DNA sequence: TTAGCGTTCAAACGTATGTTTCAAACAGAC
DNA sequence: GTCTGTTTGAAACATACGTTTGAACGCTAA
C-alpha cells in the first residue's frame, strides 16, 4: 500500500504537470510537492527524471497498445481478405484512444497532450524509448494506411500521413485550451470525443485529395510538376 | 559595425539553437559561445532571455507580416467584390511565407519550426507578445477564411482551422527531418516549397469535407448528431 | 524483542542556469 | 590627444536544478 501509493501519486502529479508545462519546464520539486511526497522518492522509485518520464508514458501507452492491437485484429478479421478502408482504419485508432479506460475525466486530453509533447519536445531519450517499446503497433497502423490508399504514390502518402499526424497531435495536445476558447467565443461546449469525430472526416478527405501538385491560383489554376 | 555585428550574431545563433532545441533547453551560454560573443552581451543588448526570444521572433515576423498584408491587399483587389476563394487565401499565405527574403537556405524551415514551437511550448510571455504584435494579420487571415467557407458552421470552421494550423505547424517545424527521412526511405529529394505545394490541396480538401459529424464505420456508416 | 528490509525524510551535494558587476577597451567629437 | 558615452571582458552573484546521502521510521519474520 505504502509503496504503490507513493509511486502512483508521483505518476499522477508528473503526468499532469508534464502535460501542462512540458518536461524541461517541470522540476522534480514541483512534482513531489504536488504529490505530497519527499523529493528523494522520485530517484528512489524511478532512478532518474528521464526514467520517470518513461514510466509516465508506459503507464498509459502499454494498455493502449494492447487495445489498439485488438482493434486492428478485429478490423482485419471483420473484412476478411479485402484491406480495411481508410475511414475504418482511422476510426479503429480513434476509438481505441477514446474508449481507453481513463483514470479521470481529463485522462484523454492529458494522454493526447503528452503524445503531442513527445513529438514536439525533442527529448532524444523519449523518442528512442517510444520507438523501441511501441514501434510495432505504429508500424502496423502505417501498413494499414498503405493498403487503404493504394491509389496514392508512396511520396504523396508519406507527406499526407505527416499532415494527418500533425493535425491530430497539434489539435489534441491543445485540446483543453481550444475547447475553452470555443466556449468563450461561441458559447459552445465540446469534448475530446467530438473533436475526434470532426477530425476523422477532415483527415479522410485530405487524404483522398486529387493526387497532384497544385500551383498558386495566381497562375490560372494550372498544375505544376 | 561593432554593435550591430554582435547583436546579429546573437540573433543568428539564438534563432538556430532555439529552432533545434527549444527555448528552455537552450542556455544563454550555448548561444553566446556559438555566436563567439561574451555572455553579458545578451543581457546588455536585449535585457533578458525572454526579450531575446521576442527579438528573434520580431526579426522575421515583422517583415513577414508586412509581406502578408500586401499579399492580402493584392488578393482582395484582384477579385473585387467577391471574397477570395479558399485556395486563393491559402496560397496567399503560403506564397508569402515561401517568398520571404531568407537569411540563408535554412531560413524557411527555421521560420516554421519557431512558429511551431511558439504554439507548443507553453511560454506564456511569448503567446502574449505574439498576440499583441501580430494579432492583426492573423485576424485578417481568419476573416478571409470565414468568407471563403460560408457553407461551414462557425464551430466546424473553428475546428478545421485548428486542424489546418496543426498539420502546417507540425509538418513545417520538422520539415528538415522529414525531408531527410523521405530521402532515406524512398530516395526522393524534396523541398519546403514542394511540401507547401502538397499541403495546400490536402488542407483545402479537408476544409471542404461534408459538414457533418461521422460516427465510426462499425455503426454501419451512419452519421451521428 | 530484535534483526532485517523496504521506505521515507531532511539536508546537503555539485552543477548549471539567468543575471549583475565593474574595470578595460573602444569609438567618435572636439 | 583627450574626453565621453558605448560596448566588451572576466568574474562573481544568487538561485534552481537533478541527484545523493545517511539517519530515522514502520513493518514482518524469527
Tab-separated table of C-alpha atoms (C1' of nucleotides) in Angstrom:
chain	number	residue	atom	x	y	z
A	1	UNK	CA	0.000	0.000	0.000
A	2	UNK	CA	2.590	2.480	1.102
A	3	UNK	CA	4.812	1.906	-1.892
A	4	UNK	CA	2.317	1.841	-4.673
A	5	UNK	CA	0.563	4.816	-3.177
A	6	UNK	CA	3.678	6.934	-3.393
A	7	UNK	CA	4.546	5.655	-6.840
A	8	UNK	CA	1.085	6.384	-8.168
A	9	UNK	CA	0.907	9.794	-6.549
A	10	UNK	CA	4.188	10.683	-8.213
A	11	UNK	CA	2.986	9.381	-11.555
A	12	UNK	CA	-0.309	11.257	-11.270
A	13	UNK	CA	1.358	14.532	-10.400
A	14	UNK	CA	4.083	14.125	-13.004
A	15	UNK	CA	1.600	13.262	-15.732
A	16	UNK	CA	-0.474	16.324	-15.054
A	17	UNK	CA	2.436	18.724	-14.702
A	18	UNK	CA	4.261	17.384	-17.744
A	19	UNK	CA	1.085	17.732	-19.775
A	20	UNK	CA	0.504	21.332	-18.849
A	21	UNK	CA	4.098	22.600	-18.733
A	22	UNK	CA	6.349	20.277	-20.708
A	23	UNK	CA	9.222	18.175	-19.453
A	24	UNK	CA	12.102	20.585	-19.033
A	25	UNK	CA	9.808	23.181	-17.536
A	26	UNK	CA	8.624	20.801	-14.820
A	27	UNK	CA	11.035	20.241	-11.943
A	28	UNK	CA	11.099	17.259	-9.656
A	29	UNK	CA	10.382	19.591	-6.774
A	30	UNK	CA	7.128	20.709	-8.394
A	31	UNK	CA	6.150	17.103	-8.892
A	32	UNK	CA	6.989	15.934	-5.392
A	33	UNK	CA	5.317	18.852	-3.670
A	34	UNK	CA	2.181	18.419	-5.770
A	35	UNK	CA	2.225	14.728	-4.900
A	36	UNK	CA	2.923	15.449	-1.211
A	37	UNK	CA	5.939	13.217	-1.353
A	38	UNK	CA	9.552	13.611	-0.429
A	39	UNK	CA	11.899	14.822	-3.136
A	40	UNK	CA	14.140	11.773	-2.859
A	41	UNK	CA	11.208	9.457	-3.558
A	42	UNK	CA	11.428	10.057	-7.287
A	43	UNK	CA	15.023	8.929	-7.557
A	44	UNK	CA	14.363	6.111	-5.138
A	45	UNK	CA	11.405	4.663	-7.037
A	46	UNK	CA	12.289	5.550	-10.608
A	47	UNK	CA	16.018	6.187	-10.625
A	48	UNK	CA	16.063	9.427	-12.553
A	49	UNK	CA	13.863	12.081	-14.096
A	50	UNK	CA	14.216	10.511	-17.535
A	51	UNK	CA	13.067	7.160	-16.171
A	52	UNK	CA	10.101	8.904	-14.558
A	53	UNK	CA	9.129	10.359	-17.934
A	54	UNK	CA	9.332	6.886	-19.468
A	55	UNK	CA	7.193	5.473	-16.662
A	56	UNK	CA	4.544	8.127	-17.204
A	57	UNK	CA	4.326	7.170	-20.866
A	58	UNK	CA	4.436	3.453	-20.224
A	59	UNK	CA	1.533	3.653	-17.789
A	60	UNK	CA	-0.947	4.700	-20.443
A	61	UNK	CA	0.816	3.587	-23.602
A	62	UNK	CA	1.119	-0.063	-22.663
A	63	UNK	CA	-2.608	-0.691	-22.158
A	64	UNK	CA	-3.305	1.476	-25.181
A	65	UNK	CA	-1.084	-0.534	-27.482
A	66	UNK	CA	-2.851	-3.706	-26.350
A	67	UNK	CA	-6.256	-2.152	-27.039
A	68	UNK	CA	-5.019	-0.968	-30.386
A	69	UNK	CA	-3.675	-4.337	-31.478
A	70	UNK	CA	-7.004	-5.895	-30.566
A	71	UNK	CA	-8.869	-3.255	-32.544
A	72	UNK	CA	-6.682	-3.900	-35.568
A	73	UNK	CA	-7.172	-7.643	-35.201
A	74	UNK	CA	-10.936	-7.250	-35.119
A	75	UNK	CA	-10.840	-4.871	-38.042
A	76	UNK	CA	-8.851	-7.211	-40.258
A	77	UNK	CA	-10.993	-10.128	-39.196
A	78	UNK	CA	-14.238	-8.310	-39.907
A	79	UNK	CA	-13.328	-7.605	-43.520
A	80	UNK	CA	-11.666	-10.885	-44.389
A	81	UNK	CA	-9.403	-10.576	-47.370
A	82	UNK	CA	-10.049	-7.029	-48.509
A	83	UNK	CA	-7.972	-4.480	-46.679
A	84	UNK	CA	-9.877	-2.132	-44.341
A	85	UNK	CA	-10.882	1.215	-45.761
A	86	UNK	CA	-9.249	4.466	-44.780
A	87	UNK	CA	-12.230	5.512	-42.658
A	88	UNK	CA	-12.309	2.199	-40.869
A	89	UNK	CA	-8.607	2.336	-40.134
A	90	UNK	CA	-8.755	5.876	-38.805
A	91	UNK	CA	-11.746	5.034	-36.670
A	92	UNK	CA	-10.107	1.948	-35.247
A	93	UNK	CA	-7.309	4.129	-33.978
A	94	UNK	CA	-9.602	6.887	-32.782
A	95	UNK	CA	-11.954	4.594	-30.927
A	96	UNK	CA	-9.093	2.812	-29.235
A	97	UNK	CA	-7.887	6.133	-27.936
A	98	UNK	CA	-11.298	7.388	-26.859
A	99	UNK	CA	-12.517	4.171	-25.288
A	100	UNK	CA	-9.403	3.712	-23.201
A	101	UNK	CA	-10.206	3.268	-19.521
A	102	UNK	CA	-9.422	6.683	-18.064
A	103	UNK	CA	-8.097	7.463	-14.646
A	104	UNK	CA	-10.137	10.660	-14.559
A	105	UNK	CA	-12.147	12.952	-16.795
A	106	UNK	CA	-9.032	14.719	-18.012
A	107	UNK	CA	-7.401	11.436	-18.917
A	108	UNK	CA	-7.883	11.524	-22.639
A	109	UNK	CA	-6.692	15.072	-23.131
A	110	UNK	CA	-3.643	14.516	-20.959
A	111	UNK	CA	-2.958	11.398	-22.983
A	112	UNK	CA	-3.122	13.381	-26.205
A	113	UNK	CA	-1.145	16.274	-24.929
A	114	UNK	CA	1.666	14.028	-23.762
A	115	UNK	CA	1.773	12.330	-27.137
A	116	UNK	CA	1.992	15.713	-28.794
A	117	UNK	CA	4.776	16.788	-26.478
A	118	UNK	CA	6.652	13.583	-27.189
A	119	UNK	CA	6.743	14.633	-30.817
A	120	UNK	CA	7.491	18.309	-30.455
A	121	UNK	CA	9.828	18.452	-27.484
A	122	UNK	CA	12.986	16.981	-28.894
A	123	UNK	CA	13.827	14.767	-25.939
A	124	UNK	CA	16.057	12.258	-27.655
A	125	UNK	CA	15.759	9.617	-24.966
A	126	UNK	CA	11.964	9.693	-25.149
A	127	UNK	CA	11.898	9.181	-28.895
A	128	UNK	CA	14.212	6.210	-28.583
A	129	UNK	CA	12.164	4.750	-25.749
A	130	UNK	CA	8.884	5.085	-27.626
A	131	UNK	CA	10.237	3.642	-30.858
A	132	UNK	CA	11.686	0.685	-29.016
A	133	UNK	CA	8.636	-0.065	-26.893
A	134	UNK	CA	5.774	0.819	-29.180
A	135	UNK	CA	7.176	0.734	-32.700
A	136	UNK	CA	5.183	-2.347	-33.656
A	137	UNK	CA	1.569	-1.105	-33.398
A	138	UNK	CA	2.678	2.110	-35.079
A	139	UNK	CA	4.193	0.190	-37.964
A	140	UNK	CA	1.027	-1.843	-38.264
A	141	UNK	CA	-1.068	1.306	-38.488
A	142	UNK	CA	1.206	2.561	-41.245
A	143	UNK	CA	0.780	-0.671	-43.135
A	144	UNK	CA	-2.991	-0.469	-42.882
A	145	UNK	CA	-2.882	3.097	-44.154
A	146	UNK	CA	-0.841	1.957	-47.120
A	147	UNK	CA	-3.343	-0.736	-48.057
A	148	UNK	CA	-6.234	1.680	-47.584
A	149	UNK	CA	-4.811	4.197	-50.029
A	150	UNK	CA	-3.431	2.168	-52.934
A	151	UNK	CA	-4.164	5.000	-55.335
A	152	UNK	CA	-1.613	7.275	-53.684
A	153	UNK	CA	2.008	7.376	-54.710
A	154	UNK	CA	4.429	6.491	-51.929
A	155	UNK	CA	5.621	10.073	-51.765
A	156	UNK	CA	2.138	11.518	-51.575
A	157	UNK	CA	1.150	9.040	-48.905
A	158	UNK	CA	4.240	9.858	-46.919
A	159	UNK	CA	3.529	13.548	-46.791
A	160	UNK	CA	-0.164	13.186	-46.168
A	161	UNK	CA	0.471	10.888	-43.223
A	162	UNK	CA	2.657	13.611	-41.773
A	163	UNK	CA	-0.134	16.114	-42.320
A	164	UNK	CA	-2.577	13.837	-40.505
A	165	UNK	CA	-0.202	13.280	-37.625
A	166	UNK	CA	0.341	16.999	-37.373
A	167	UNK	CA	-3.302	17.965	-37.362
A	168	UNK	CA	-4.026	15.316	-34.758
A	169	UNK	CA	-1.088	15.795	-32.437
A	170	UNK	CA	-1.332	19.536	-32.581
A	171	UNK	CA	-5.060	19.802	-32.000
A	172	UNK	CA	-5.250	17.131	-29.370
A	173	UNK	CA	-2.266	18.433	-27.492
A	174	UNK	CA	-4.025	21.759	-27.060
A	175	UNK	CA	-7.498	20.317	-26.799
A	176	UNK	CA	-8.246	21.774	-23.394
A	177	UNK	CA	-7.255	25.288	-24.377
A	178	UNK	CA	-9.072	25.037	-27.700
A	179	UNK	CA	-12.246	23.806	-26.034
A	180	UNK	CA	-12.105	26.744	-23.648
A	181	UNK	CA	-11.579	29.251	-26.453
A	182	UNK	CA	-14.506	27.837	-28.380
A	183	UNK	CA	-16.687	28.123	-25.312
A	184	UNK	CA	-15.700	31.755	-24.797
A	185	UNK	CA	-16.081	32.768	-28.432
A	186	UNK	CA	-19.193	30.914	-29.476
A	187	UNK	CA	-20.633	29.625	-26.229
A	188	UNK	CA	-20.371	26.045	-27.456
A	189	UNK	CA	-19.329	23.150	-25.244
A	190	UNK	CA	-17.155	20.499	-26.821
A	191	UNK	CA	-15.430	17.286	-25.799
A	192	UNK	CA	-12.384	15.410	-26.923
A	193	UNK	CA	-14.685	12.790	-28.395
A	194	UNK	CA	-16.343	15.452	-30.520
A	195	UNK	CA	-13.013	16.781	-31.703
A	196	UNK	CA	-12.117	13.286	-32.823
A	197	UNK	CA	-15.433	12.940	-34.623
A	198	UNK	CA	-14.706	16.153	-36.515
A	199	UNK	CA	-11.088	15.312	-37.125
A	200	UNK	CA	-11.591	11.965	-38.820
A	201	UNK	CA	-13.606	13.234	-41.817
A	202	UNK	CA	-11.224	16.158	-42.219
A	203	UNK	CA	-8.258	13.790	-42.378
A	204	UNK	CA	-10.004	11.293	-44.606
A	205	UNK	CA	-10.955	13.949	-47.154
A	206	UNK	CA	-7.485	15.450	-47.125
A	207	UNK	CA	-6.018	12.005	-47.602
A	208	UNK	CA	-8.201	11.412	-50.645
A	209	UNK	CA	-7.445	14.756	-52.297
A	210	UNK	CA	-6.571	14.619	-56.024
A	211	UNK	CA	-3.092	13.218	-56.364
A	212	UNK	CA	-1.322	16.117	-58.000
A	213	UNK	CA	0.615	19.161	-57.013
A	214	UNK	CA	-1.171	22.430	-57.384
A	215	UNK	CA	0.422	25.738	-58.176
A	216	UNK	CA	-0.866	29.004	-56.799
A	217	UNK	CA	-4.194	30.126	-58.265
A	218	UNK	CA	-2.497	33.282	-59.477
A	219	UNK	CA	-1.171	31.005	-62.227
A	220	UNK	CA	-4.711	30.456	-63.500
A	221	UNK	CA	-5.211	27.247	-61.551
A	222	UNK	CA	-2.776	25.241	-63.632
A	223	UNK	CA	-0.996	22.304	-62.079
A	224	UNK	CA	2.749	22.218	-61.883
A	225	UNK	CA	5.201	19.351	-61.850
B	1	UNK	CA	29.760	47.955	-37.040
B	2	UNK	CA	30.685	46.623	-33.628
B	3	UNK	CA	27.194	46.878	-32.188
B	4	UNK	CA	25.046	45.516	-34.955
B	5	UNK	CA	27.534	42.759	-35.569
B	6	UNK	CA	27.261	41.449	-32.027
B	7	UNK	CA	23.501	41.841	-31.950
B	8	UNK	CA	23.059	39.991	-35.219
B	9	UNK	CA	25.458	37.241	-34.281
B	10	UNK	CA	23.483	36.686	-31.098
B	11	UNK	CA	20.200	36.639	-33.001
B	12	UNK	CA	21.549	34.223	-35.594
B	13	UNK	CA	22.875	31.811	-33.001
B	14	UNK	CA	19.777	32.067	-30.826
B	15	UNK	CA	17.456	31.520	-33.758
B	16	UNK	CA	19.243	28.377	-34.824
B	17	UNK	CA	19.605	26.910	-31.340
B	18	UNK	CA	16.043	27.720	-30.329
B	19	UNK	CA	14.798	26.082	-33.513
B	20	UNK	CA	16.670	22.859	-32.957
B	21	UNK	CA	16.417	22.559	-29.175
B	22	UNK	CA	13.548	24.670	-27.886
B	23	UNK	CA	13.692	27.657	-25.576
B	24	UNK	CA	14.137	26.197	-22.114
B	25	UNK	CA	16.652	23.694	-23.405
B	26	UNK	CA	18.855	26.400	-24.873
B	27	UNK	CA	21.015	28.301	-22.406
B	28	UNK	CA	22.443	31.755	-22.887
B	29	UNK	CA	25.888	30.239	-22.644
B	30	UNK	CA	25.226	27.980	-25.610
B	31	UNK	CA	24.052	30.970	-27.581
B	32	UNK	CA	26.928	33.257	-26.690
B	33	UNK	CA	29.596	30.649	-27.293
B	34	UNK	CA	28.067	29.723	-30.646
B	35	UNK	CA	27.952	33.412	-31.516
B	36	UNK	CA	31.511	33.981	-30.244
B	37	UNK	CA	30.258	36.710	-28.001
B	38	UNK	CA	30.554	37.468	-24.319
B	39	UNK	CA	27.841	36.123	-22.066
B	40	UNK	CA	26.980	39.544	-20.725
B	41	UNK	CA	26.277	40.847	-24.221
B	42	UNK	CA	22.851	39.209	-24.260
B	43	UNK	CA	21.620	40.971	-21.172
B	44	UNK	CA	23.318	44.168	-22.262
B	45	UNK	CA	21.721	44.282	-25.707
B	46	UNK	CA	18.404	42.614	-25.040
B	47	UNK	CA	17.842	42.896	-21.300
B	48	UNK	CA	16.793	39.325	-20.605
B	49	UNK	CA	16.408	35.923	-22.160
B	50	UNK	CA	12.680	36.475	-22.681
B	51	UNK	CA	13.369	39.708	-24.520
B	52	UNK	CA	15.891	37.866	-26.686
B	53	UNK	CA	13.232	35.338	-27.626
B	54	UNK	CA	10.887	38.162	-28.565
B	55	UNK	CA	13.618	39.786	-30.647
B	56	UNK	CA	14.261	36.552	-32.524
B	57	UNK	CA	10.593	36.355	-33.436
B	58	UNK	CA	10.281	40.024	-34.269
B	59	UNK	CA	13.198	39.861	-36.690
B	60	UNK	CA	11.402	37.556	-39.087
B	61	UNK	CA	7.792	38.100	-38.106
B	62	UNK	CA	7.763	41.851	-38.710
B	63	UNK	CA	8.825	41.713	-42.356
B	64	UNK	CA	6.591	38.698	-42.825
B	65	UNK	CA	3.509	40.444	-41.542
B	66	UNK	CA	4.185	43.319	-43.939
B	67	UNK	CA	4.547	40.906	-46.853
B	68	UNK	CA	1.397	39.150	-45.776
B	69	UNK	CA	-0.694	42.307	-45.543
B	70	UNK	CA	0.453	43.249	-49.026
B	71	UNK	CA	-0.464	39.814	-50.345
B	72	UNK	CA	-3.922	40.074	-48.805
B	73	UNK	CA	-4.352	43.564	-50.232
B	74	UNK	CA	-3.487	42.343	-53.718
B	75	UNK	CA	-5.733	39.339	-53.329
B	76	UNK	CA	-8.768	41.370	-52.323
B	77	UNK	CA	-8.038	43.885	-55.041
B	78	UNK	CA	-7.698	41.230	-57.723
B	79	UNK	CA	-11.148	39.775	-57.085
B	80	UNK	CA	-13.064	42.972	-56.474
B	81	UNK	CA	-16.244	42.409	-54.585
B	82	UNK	CA	-16.377	38.651	-54.348
B	83	UNK	CA	-14.421	37.250	-51.470
B	84	UNK	CA	-11.280	35.263	-52.391
B	85	UNK	CA	-11.659	31.505	-52.613
B	86	UNK	CA	-10.225	29.135	-50.066
B	87	UNK	CA	-7.433	28.041	-52.382
B	88	UNK	CA	-6.513	31.611	-53.158
B	89	UNK	CA	-6.430	32.546	-49.496
B	90	UNK	CA	-4.279	29.591	-48.543
B	91	UNK	CA	-1.910	30.264	-51.376
B	92	UNK	CA	-1.596	33.925	-50.487
B	93	UNK	CA	-0.364	32.880	-47.055
B	94	UNK	CA	1.840	30.095	-48.374
B	95	UNK	CA	3.496	32.221	-51.017
B	96	UNK	CA	4.156	34.997	-48.542
B	97	UNK	CA	5.962	32.539	-46.337
B	98	UNK	CA	7.905	30.877	-49.115
B	99	UNK	CA	8.869	34.056	-50.936
B	100	UNK	CA	10.143	35.763	-47.822
B	101	UNK	CA	13.694	37.025	-48.249
B	102	UNK	CA	15.742	34.414	-46.398
B	103	UNK	CA	18.938	34.947	-44.489
B	104	UNK	CA	20.155	31.512	-45.584
B	105	UNK	CA	18.926	28.293	-47.152
B	106	UNK	CA	17.612	27.019	-43.832
B	107	UNK	CA	15.655	30.205	-43.278
B	108	UNK	CA	12.220	28.951	-44.141
B	109	UNK	CA	12.385	25.798	-42.087
B	110	UNK	CA	13.761	27.644	-39.062
B	111	UNK	CA	10.958	30.131	-39.514
B	112	UNK	CA	8.379	27.360	-39.491
B	113	UNK	CA	9.953	25.464	-36.674
B	114	UNK	CA	9.989	28.526	-34.456
B	115	UNK	CA	6.351	29.200	-35.203
B	116	UNK	CA	5.543	25.643	-34.246
B	117	UNK	CA	7.490	25.950	-31.028
B	118	UNK	CA	5.709	29.184	-30.203
B	119	UNK	CA	2.474	27.229	-30.243
B	120	UNK	CA	3.511	24.078	-28.492
B	121	UNK	CA	5.957	25.290	-25.846
B	122	UNK	CA	3.686	26.985	-23.406
B	123	UNK	CA	5.800	30.062	-22.881
B	124	UNK	CA	3.112	32.436	-21.661
B	125	UNK	CA	5.086	35.575	-22.352
B	126	UNK	CA	5.661	34.555	-25.967
B	127	UNK	CA	1.990	33.966	-26.654
B	128	UNK	CA	1.141	37.348	-25.214
B	129	UNK	CA	3.872	39.017	-27.213
B	130	UNK	CA	2.804	37.440	-30.492
B	131	UNK	CA	-0.880	38.196	-29.988
B	132	UNK	CA	-0.103	41.786	-29.184
B	133	UNK	CA	2.317	42.397	-32.025
B	134	UNK	CA	0.918	40.280	-34.820
B	135	UNK	CA	-2.719	39.699	-33.959
B	136	UNK	CA	-3.942	41.879	-36.803
B	137	UNK	CA	-2.710	39.981	-39.872
B	138	UNK	CA	-3.738	36.762	-38.173
B	139	UNK	CA	-7.226	38.103	-37.608
B	140	UNK	CA	-7.412	39.200	-41.204
B	141	UNK	CA	-6.480	35.721	-42.375
B	142	UNK	CA	-9.220	34.316	-40.191
B	143	UNK	CA	-11.714	36.707	-41.697
B	144	UNK	CA	-10.720	35.712	-45.229
B	145	UNK	CA	-11.116	32.068	-44.295
B	146	UNK	CA	-14.562	32.786	-42.963
B	147	UNK	CA	-15.667	34.442	-46.190
B	148	UNK	CA	-14.133	31.652	-48.240
B	149	UNK	CA	-16.106	28.951	-46.423
B	150	UNK	CA	-19.613	30.376	-45.952
B	151	UNK	CA	-21.085	26.884	-46.067
B	152	UNK	CA	-19.371	25.874	-42.834
B	153	UNK	CA	-20.891	26.386	-39.435
B	154	UNK	CA	-18.832	28.549	-37.106
B	155	UNK	CA	-17.998	25.554	-34.958
B	156	UNK	CA	-16.919	23.416	-37.877
B	157	UNK	CA	-14.815	26.221	-39.271
B	158	UNK	CA	-13.185	26.750	-35.903
B	159	UNK	CA	-12.080	23.168	-35.559
B	160	UNK	CA	-10.970	22.785	-39.127
B	161	UNK	CA	-8.816	25.883	-38.867
B	162	UNK	CA	-7.123	24.271	-35.896
B	163	UNK	CA	-6.587	21.131	-37.927
B	164	UNK	CA	-5.005	23.164	-40.715
B	165	UNK	CA	-2.767	25.027	-38.326
B	166	UNK	CA	-1.713	21.764	-36.768
B	167	UNK	CA	-0.875	19.998	-39.996
B	168	UNK	CA	1.089	23.013	-41.169
B	169	UNK	CA	2.946	23.888	-37.993
B	170	UNK	CA	3.764	20.293	-37.238
B	171	UNK	CA	4.987	19.343	-40.691
B	172	UNK	CA	6.884	22.522	-41.350
B	173	UNK	CA	8.507	22.557	-37.955
B	174	UNK	CA	10.043	19.158	-38.682
B	175	UNK	CA	10.498	19.750	-42.385
B	176	UNK	CA	14.226	19.167	-42.362
B	177	UNK	CA	13.975	15.847	-40.561
B	178	UNK	CA	11.026	14.731	-42.692
B	179	UNK	CA	12.848	15.592	-45.918
B	180	UNK	CA	15.812	13.537	-44.765
B	181	UNK	CA	13.646	10.560	-43.827
B	182	UNK	CA	11.917	10.642	-47.204
B	183	UNK	CA	15.275	10.701	-48.934
B	184	UNK	CA	16.487	7.695	-46.956
B	185	UNK	CA	13.312	5.667	-47.370
B	186	UNK	CA	12.348	6.353	-50.954
B	187	UNK	CA	15.377	8.109	-52.377
B	188	UNK	CA	13.307	11.172	-53.211
B	189	UNK	CA	14.550	14.720	-52.800
B	190	UNK	CA	12.072	17.299	-51.568
B	191	UNK	CA	11.995	20.978	-50.690
B	192	UNK	CA	9.974	23.130	-48.369
B	193	UNK	CA	8.302	24.623	-51.416
B	194	UNK	CA	7.193	21.177	-52.509
B	195	UNK	CA	5.830	20.376	-49.072
B	196	UNK	CA	3.763	23.518	-49.251
B	197	UNK	CA	2.506	22.570	-52.701
B	198	UNK	CA	1.357	19.221	-51.330
B	199	UNK	CA	-0.029	20.680	-48.137
B	200	UNK	CA	-2.364	23.225	-49.687
B	201	UNK	CA	-4.609	20.744	-51.556
B	202	UNK	CA	-4.683	18.459	-48.519
B	203	UNK	CA	-5.877	21.323	-46.344
B	204	UNK	CA	-8.326	22.636	-48.919
B	205	UNK	CA	-9.960	19.231	-49.329
B	206	UNK	CA	-10.159	18.668	-45.606
B	207	UNK	CA	-11.673	22.094	-45.182
B	208	UNK	CA	-14.362	21.292	-47.718
B	209	UNK	CA	-15.268	17.909	-46.256
B	210	UNK	CA	-19.008	17.248	-45.789
B	211	UNK	CA	-20.238	19.344	-42.914
B	212	UNK	CA	-21.417	16.654	-40.564
B	213	UNK	CA	-20.087	14.534	-37.801
B	214	UNK	CA	-19.383	10.957	-38.670
B	215	UNK	CA	-19.680	8.033	-36.356
B	216	UNK	CA	-17.381	5.058	-36.539
B	217	UNK	CA	-17.972	2.797	-39.545
B	218	UNK	CA	-18.674	-0.037	-37.164
B	219	UNK	CA	-22.068	1.651	-36.790
B	220	UNK	CA	-22.839	0.948	-40.450
B	221	UNK	CA	-21.593	4.314	-41.656
B	222	UNK	CA	-24.454	6.263	-40.159
B	223	UNK	CA	-23.921	9.853	-39.176
B	224	UNK	CA	-24.439	10.937	-35.622
B	225	UNK	CA	-25.571	14.234	-34.205
C	1	DT	C1'	12.399	-8.495	21.441
C	2	DT	C1'	15.177	-7.994	17.809
C	3	DA	C1'	17.097	-8.200	13.409
C	4	DG	C1'	16.317	-7.125	8.730
C	5	DC	C1'	14.219	-4.725	4.970
C	6	DG	C1'	11.805	-1.524	2.272
C	7	DT	C1'	10.583	3.108	2.556
C	8	DT	C1'	10.631	7.991	3.942
C	9	DC	C1'	12.821	12.128	5.450
C	10	DA	C1'	15.718	16.430	5.945
C	11	DA	C1'	19.794	18.003	4.436
C	12	DA	C1'	23.413	18.562	1.563
C	13	DC	C1'	25.994	17.837	-2.851
C	14	DG	C1'	27.813	19.537	-7.283
C	15	DT	C1'	26.481	21.716	-11.329
C	16	DA	C1'	24.148	24.866	-14.456
C	17	DT	C1'	21.259	28.498	-15.005
C	18	DG	C1'	20.000	33.811	-15.747
C	19	DT	C1'	21.734	37.945	-14.239
C	20	DT	C1'	24.909	41.598	-12.364
C	21	DT	C1'	29.166	43.875	-11.591
C	22	DC	C1'	32.970	46.798	-12.716
C	23	DA	C1'	37.136	47.584	-14.987
C	24	DA	C1'	39.131	47.680	-19.553
C	25	DA	C1'	38.767	48.661	-24.472
C	26	DC	C1'	36.770	51.143	-27.976
C	27	DA	C1'	34.570	54.644	-30.872
C	28	DG	C1'	33.849	59.400	-32.472
C	29	DA	C1'	33.735	64.612	-31.339
C	30	DC	C1'	36.141	68.465	-30.030
D	1	DG	C1'	45.377	63.950	-27.762
D	2	DT	C1'	41.846	63.944	-24.617
D	3	DC	C1'	37.446	63.319	-23.148
D	4	DT	C1'	32.669	60.952	-23.230
D	5	DG	C1'	29.400	57.604	-23.983
D	6	DT	C1'	29.073	52.924	-25.634
D	7	DT	C1'	30.447	48.237	-25.897
D	8	DT	C1'	33.122	44.215	-24.386
D	9	DG	C1'	35.540	41.154	-20.967
D	10	DA	C1'	36.334	38.047	-16.961
D	11	DA	C1'	34.482	37.068	-12.831
D	12	DA	C1'	31.189	36.582	-9.496
D	13	DC	C1'	26.300	36.633	-7.948
D	14	DA	C1'	22.136	34.224	-6.216
D	15	DT	C1'	19.129	30.748	-7.350
D	16	DA	C1'	17.335	26.452	-9.059
D	17	DC	C1'	18.184	22.145	-10.729
D	18	DG	C1'	18.823	16.690	-10.504
D	19	DT	C1'	20.901	13.686	-7.548
D	20	DT	C1'	22.995	11.536	-3.335
D	21	DT	C1'	23.488	10.737	1.438
D	22	DG	C1'	22.724	8.715	5.954
D	23	DA	C1'	19.798	8.599	9.657
D	24	DA	C1'	15.052	7.556	11.116
D	25	DC	C1'	10.766	5.067	10.525
D	26	DG	C1'	7.354	1.047	10.166
D	27	DC	C1'	6.643	-3.320	9.246
D	28	DT	C1'	7.338	-8.562	9.118
D	29	DA	C1'	9.643	-12.795	10.420
D	30	DA	C1'	12.378	-15.222	13.575
